[in-house]
Coordinates of N, CA and C in Angstrom, one line a residue:
X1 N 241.3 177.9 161.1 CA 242.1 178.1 162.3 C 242.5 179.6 162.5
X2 N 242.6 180.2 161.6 CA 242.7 181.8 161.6 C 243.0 182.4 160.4
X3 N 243.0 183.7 160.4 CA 242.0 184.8 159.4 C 242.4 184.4 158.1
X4 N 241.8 184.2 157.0 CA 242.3 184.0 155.9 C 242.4 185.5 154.9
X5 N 242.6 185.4 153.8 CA 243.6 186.8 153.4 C 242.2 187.6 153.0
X6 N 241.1 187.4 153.0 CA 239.9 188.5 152.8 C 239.7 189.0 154.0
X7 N 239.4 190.1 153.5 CA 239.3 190.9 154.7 C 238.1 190.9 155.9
X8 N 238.7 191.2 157.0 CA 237.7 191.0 157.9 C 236.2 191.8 157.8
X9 N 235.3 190.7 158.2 CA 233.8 191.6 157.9 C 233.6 192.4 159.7
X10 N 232.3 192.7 159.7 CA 232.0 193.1 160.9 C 230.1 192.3 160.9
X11 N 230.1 192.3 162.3 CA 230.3 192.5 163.3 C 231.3 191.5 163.6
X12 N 231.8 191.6 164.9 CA 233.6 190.6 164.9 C 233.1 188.7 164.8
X13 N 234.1 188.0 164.1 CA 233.8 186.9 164.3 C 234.9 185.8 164.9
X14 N 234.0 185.1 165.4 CA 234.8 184.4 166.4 C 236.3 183.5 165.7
X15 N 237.3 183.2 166.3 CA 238.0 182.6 165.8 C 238.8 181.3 166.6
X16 N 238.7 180.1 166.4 CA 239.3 179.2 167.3 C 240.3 179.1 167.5
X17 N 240.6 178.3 168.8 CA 242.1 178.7 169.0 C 243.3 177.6 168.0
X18 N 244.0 177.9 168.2 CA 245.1 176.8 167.4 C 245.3 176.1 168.2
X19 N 245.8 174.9 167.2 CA 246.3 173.4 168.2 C 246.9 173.8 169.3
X20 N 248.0 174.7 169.6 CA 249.4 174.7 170.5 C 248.5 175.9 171.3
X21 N 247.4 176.3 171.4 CA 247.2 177.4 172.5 C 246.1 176.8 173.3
X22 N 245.8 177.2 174.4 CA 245.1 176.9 175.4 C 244.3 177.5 175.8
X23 N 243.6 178.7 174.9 CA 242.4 179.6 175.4 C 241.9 179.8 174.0
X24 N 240.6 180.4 174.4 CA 240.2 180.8 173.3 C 240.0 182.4 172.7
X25 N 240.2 182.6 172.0 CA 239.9 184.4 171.8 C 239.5 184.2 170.1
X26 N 239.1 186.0 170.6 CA 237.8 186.1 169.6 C 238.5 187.8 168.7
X27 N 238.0 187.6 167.3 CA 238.5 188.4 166.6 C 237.6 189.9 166.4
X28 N 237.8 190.9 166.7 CA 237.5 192.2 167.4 C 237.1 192.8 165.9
X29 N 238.0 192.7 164.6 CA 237.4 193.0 163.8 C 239.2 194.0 163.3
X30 N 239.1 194.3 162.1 CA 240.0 195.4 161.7 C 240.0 196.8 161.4
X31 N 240.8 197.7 162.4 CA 240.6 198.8 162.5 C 242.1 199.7 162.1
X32 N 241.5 201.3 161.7 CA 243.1 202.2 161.5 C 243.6 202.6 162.5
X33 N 244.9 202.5 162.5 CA 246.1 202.8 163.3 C 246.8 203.8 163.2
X34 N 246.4 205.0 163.1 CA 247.5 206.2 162.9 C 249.3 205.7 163.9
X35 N 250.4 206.1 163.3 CA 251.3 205.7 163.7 C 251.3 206.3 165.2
X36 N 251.6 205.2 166.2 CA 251.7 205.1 167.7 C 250.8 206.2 168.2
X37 N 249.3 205.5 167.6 CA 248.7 206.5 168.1 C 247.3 206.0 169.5
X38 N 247.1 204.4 169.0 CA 246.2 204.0 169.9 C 246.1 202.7 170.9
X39 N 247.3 202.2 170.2 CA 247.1 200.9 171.5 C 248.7 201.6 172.4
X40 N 248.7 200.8 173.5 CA 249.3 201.1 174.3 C 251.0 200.7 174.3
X41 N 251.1 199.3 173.9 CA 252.3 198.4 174.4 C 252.2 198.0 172.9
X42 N 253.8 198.1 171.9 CA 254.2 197.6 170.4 C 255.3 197.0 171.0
X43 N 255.7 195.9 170.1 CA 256.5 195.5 169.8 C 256.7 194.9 168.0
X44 N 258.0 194.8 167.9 CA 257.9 194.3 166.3 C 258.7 193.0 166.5
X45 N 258.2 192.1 166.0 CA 259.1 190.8 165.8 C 259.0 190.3 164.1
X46 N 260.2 190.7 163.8 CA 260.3 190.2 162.6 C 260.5 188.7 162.2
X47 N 259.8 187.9 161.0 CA 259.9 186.9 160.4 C 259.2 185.9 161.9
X48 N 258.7 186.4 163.0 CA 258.4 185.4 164.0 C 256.8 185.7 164.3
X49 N 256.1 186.7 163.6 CA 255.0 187.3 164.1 C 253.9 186.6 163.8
X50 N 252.9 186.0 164.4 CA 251.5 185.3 164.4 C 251.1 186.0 165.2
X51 N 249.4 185.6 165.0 CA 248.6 186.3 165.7 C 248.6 185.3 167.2
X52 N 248.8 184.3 167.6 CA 248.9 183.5 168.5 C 250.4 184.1 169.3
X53 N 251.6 184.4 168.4 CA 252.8 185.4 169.1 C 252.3 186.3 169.9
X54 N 251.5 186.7 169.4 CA 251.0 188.4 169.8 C 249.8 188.0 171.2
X55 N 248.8 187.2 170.9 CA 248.3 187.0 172.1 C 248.9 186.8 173.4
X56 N 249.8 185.8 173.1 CA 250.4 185.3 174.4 C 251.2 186.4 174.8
X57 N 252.2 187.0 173.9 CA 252.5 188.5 174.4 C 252.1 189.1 175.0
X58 N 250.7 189.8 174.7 CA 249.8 190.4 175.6 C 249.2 189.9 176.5
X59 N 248.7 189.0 176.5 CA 247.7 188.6 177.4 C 247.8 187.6 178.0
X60 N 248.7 186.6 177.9 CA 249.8 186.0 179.0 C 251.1 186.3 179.4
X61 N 251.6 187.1 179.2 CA 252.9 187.6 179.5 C 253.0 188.9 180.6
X62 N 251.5 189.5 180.6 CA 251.7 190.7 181.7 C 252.1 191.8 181.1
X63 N 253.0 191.9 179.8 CA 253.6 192.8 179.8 C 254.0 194.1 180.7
X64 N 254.8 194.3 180.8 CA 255.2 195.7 181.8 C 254.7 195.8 183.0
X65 N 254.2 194.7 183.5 CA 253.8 194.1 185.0 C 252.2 194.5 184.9
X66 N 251.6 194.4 183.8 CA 250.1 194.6 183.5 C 249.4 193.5 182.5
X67 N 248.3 193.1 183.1 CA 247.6 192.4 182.2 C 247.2 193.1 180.8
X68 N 246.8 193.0 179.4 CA 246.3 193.8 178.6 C 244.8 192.4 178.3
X69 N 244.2 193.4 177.7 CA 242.6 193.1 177.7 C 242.6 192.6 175.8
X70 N 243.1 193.2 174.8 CA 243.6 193.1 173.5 C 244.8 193.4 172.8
X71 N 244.9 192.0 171.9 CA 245.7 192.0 171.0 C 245.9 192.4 169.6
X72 N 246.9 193.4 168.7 CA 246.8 193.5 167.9 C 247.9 193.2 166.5
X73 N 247.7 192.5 165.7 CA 248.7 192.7 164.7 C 248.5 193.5 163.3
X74 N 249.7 194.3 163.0 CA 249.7 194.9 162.2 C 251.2 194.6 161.4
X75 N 250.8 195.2 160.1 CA 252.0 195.4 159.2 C 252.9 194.0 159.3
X76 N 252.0 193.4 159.1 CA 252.9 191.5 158.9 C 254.0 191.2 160.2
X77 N 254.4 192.2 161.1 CA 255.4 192.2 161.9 C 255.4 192.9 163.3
X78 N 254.3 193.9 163.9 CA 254.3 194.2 164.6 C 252.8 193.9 165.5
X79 N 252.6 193.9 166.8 CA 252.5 193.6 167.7 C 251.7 194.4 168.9
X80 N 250.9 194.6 169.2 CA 250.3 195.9 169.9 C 249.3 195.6 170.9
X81 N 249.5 196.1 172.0 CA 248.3 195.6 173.5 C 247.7 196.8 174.1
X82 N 246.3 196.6 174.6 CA 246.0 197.7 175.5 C 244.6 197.0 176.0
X83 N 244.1 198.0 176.8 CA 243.0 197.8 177.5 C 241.7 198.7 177.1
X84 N 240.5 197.9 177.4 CA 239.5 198.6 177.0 C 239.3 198.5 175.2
X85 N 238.4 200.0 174.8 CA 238.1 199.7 173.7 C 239.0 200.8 173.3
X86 N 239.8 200.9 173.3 CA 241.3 201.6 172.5 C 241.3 201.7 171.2
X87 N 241.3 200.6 170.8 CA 241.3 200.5 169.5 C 240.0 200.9 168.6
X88 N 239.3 201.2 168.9 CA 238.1 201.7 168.1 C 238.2 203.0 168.0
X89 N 239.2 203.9 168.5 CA 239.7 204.8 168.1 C 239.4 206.1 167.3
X90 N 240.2 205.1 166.2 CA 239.7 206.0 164.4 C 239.0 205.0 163.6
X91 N 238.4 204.3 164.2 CA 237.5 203.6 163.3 C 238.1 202.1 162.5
X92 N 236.5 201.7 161.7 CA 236.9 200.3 161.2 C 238.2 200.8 159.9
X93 N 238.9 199.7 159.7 CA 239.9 199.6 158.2 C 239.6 198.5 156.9
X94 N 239.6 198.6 156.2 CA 239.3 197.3 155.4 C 240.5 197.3 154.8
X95 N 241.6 197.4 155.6 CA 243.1 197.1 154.6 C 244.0 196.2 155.6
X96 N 243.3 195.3 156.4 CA 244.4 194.4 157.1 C 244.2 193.1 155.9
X97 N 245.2 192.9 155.4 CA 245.0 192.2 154.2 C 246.8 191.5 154.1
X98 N 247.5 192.1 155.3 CA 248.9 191.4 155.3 C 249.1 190.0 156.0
X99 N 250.2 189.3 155.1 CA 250.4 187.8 155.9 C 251.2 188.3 156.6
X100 N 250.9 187.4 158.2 CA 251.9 187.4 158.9 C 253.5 187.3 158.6
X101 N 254.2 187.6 159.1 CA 255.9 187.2 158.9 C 256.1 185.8 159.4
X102 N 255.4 185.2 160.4 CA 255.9 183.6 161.0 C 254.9 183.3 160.6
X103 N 253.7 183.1 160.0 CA 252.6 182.4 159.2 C 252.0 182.8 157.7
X104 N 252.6 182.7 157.2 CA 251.7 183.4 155.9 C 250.2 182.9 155.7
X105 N 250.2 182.0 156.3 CA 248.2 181.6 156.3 C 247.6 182.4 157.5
X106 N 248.3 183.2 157.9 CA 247.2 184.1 158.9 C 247.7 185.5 158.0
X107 N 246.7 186.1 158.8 CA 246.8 187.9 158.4 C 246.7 188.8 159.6
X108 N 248.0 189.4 159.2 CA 248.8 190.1 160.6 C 248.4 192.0 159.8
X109 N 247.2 192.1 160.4 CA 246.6 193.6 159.9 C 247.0 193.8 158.0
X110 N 247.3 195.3 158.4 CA 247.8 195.8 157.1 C 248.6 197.1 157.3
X111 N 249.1 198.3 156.2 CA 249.6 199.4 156.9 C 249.1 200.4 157.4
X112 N 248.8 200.6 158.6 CA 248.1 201.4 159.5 C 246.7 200.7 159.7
X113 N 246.4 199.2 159.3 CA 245.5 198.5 159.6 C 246.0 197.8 161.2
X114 N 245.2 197.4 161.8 CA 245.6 196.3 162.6 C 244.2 194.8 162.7
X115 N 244.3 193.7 163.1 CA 243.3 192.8 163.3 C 243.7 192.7 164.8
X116 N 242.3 192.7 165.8 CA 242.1 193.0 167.2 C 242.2 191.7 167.3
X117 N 242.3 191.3 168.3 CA 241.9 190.3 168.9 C 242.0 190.1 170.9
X118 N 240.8 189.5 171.5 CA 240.4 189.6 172.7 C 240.4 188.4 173.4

């Protein structure tokens, strides 16, 4: 149902959705994050952060009266949206290796890692 704690390979692989969601999206792969340097829209939600939190965040919520194209979590707790290929930035990471804070069976990036998802 989603990432388990090895790290993501490349090229991206698909990931199905969870019982409680209604779309499907697909996992972009894990990439570095210099601090607030390449996605667009953060937020941090502590002890509540899944990767399914963070989708619907972004990409059904509009945020800031805009659709976002991907989702990112990082550092077990934070949250990140933008459009396009943003995130390819500074390149792949092979350090998203953190449990989420509201799922410990998913993996919410790492530090200055994040796991994409579209």
């Amino acid at each position: 149902r989603s990432p388990t704690a090895v790290p993501p390979t490349f090229p991206p692989t698909p990931v199905p959705t969870s019982s409680n969601f209604d779309y499907q999206y697909e996992y972009m792969g894990c990439y570095f994050n210099p601090p607030n340097t390449v996605m667009e829209q953060r937020i941090q939600k502590k002890g509540i952060m899944t990767i399914e939190w963070c989708l619907d965040y972004c990409l059904t919520k509009n945020v800031a009266q805009r659709p976002y194209e991907n989702a990112a979590v990082e550092a077990s707790s934070w949250c990140s949206c933008t459009t396009g290929d943003r995130y390819t930035g500074y390149g792949p990471s092979e350090y998203c290796n953190q449990p989420c804070d509201g799922d410990s069976s998913e993996i919410c990036g790492g530090d200055f890692a994040m796991s994409v998802y579209r």
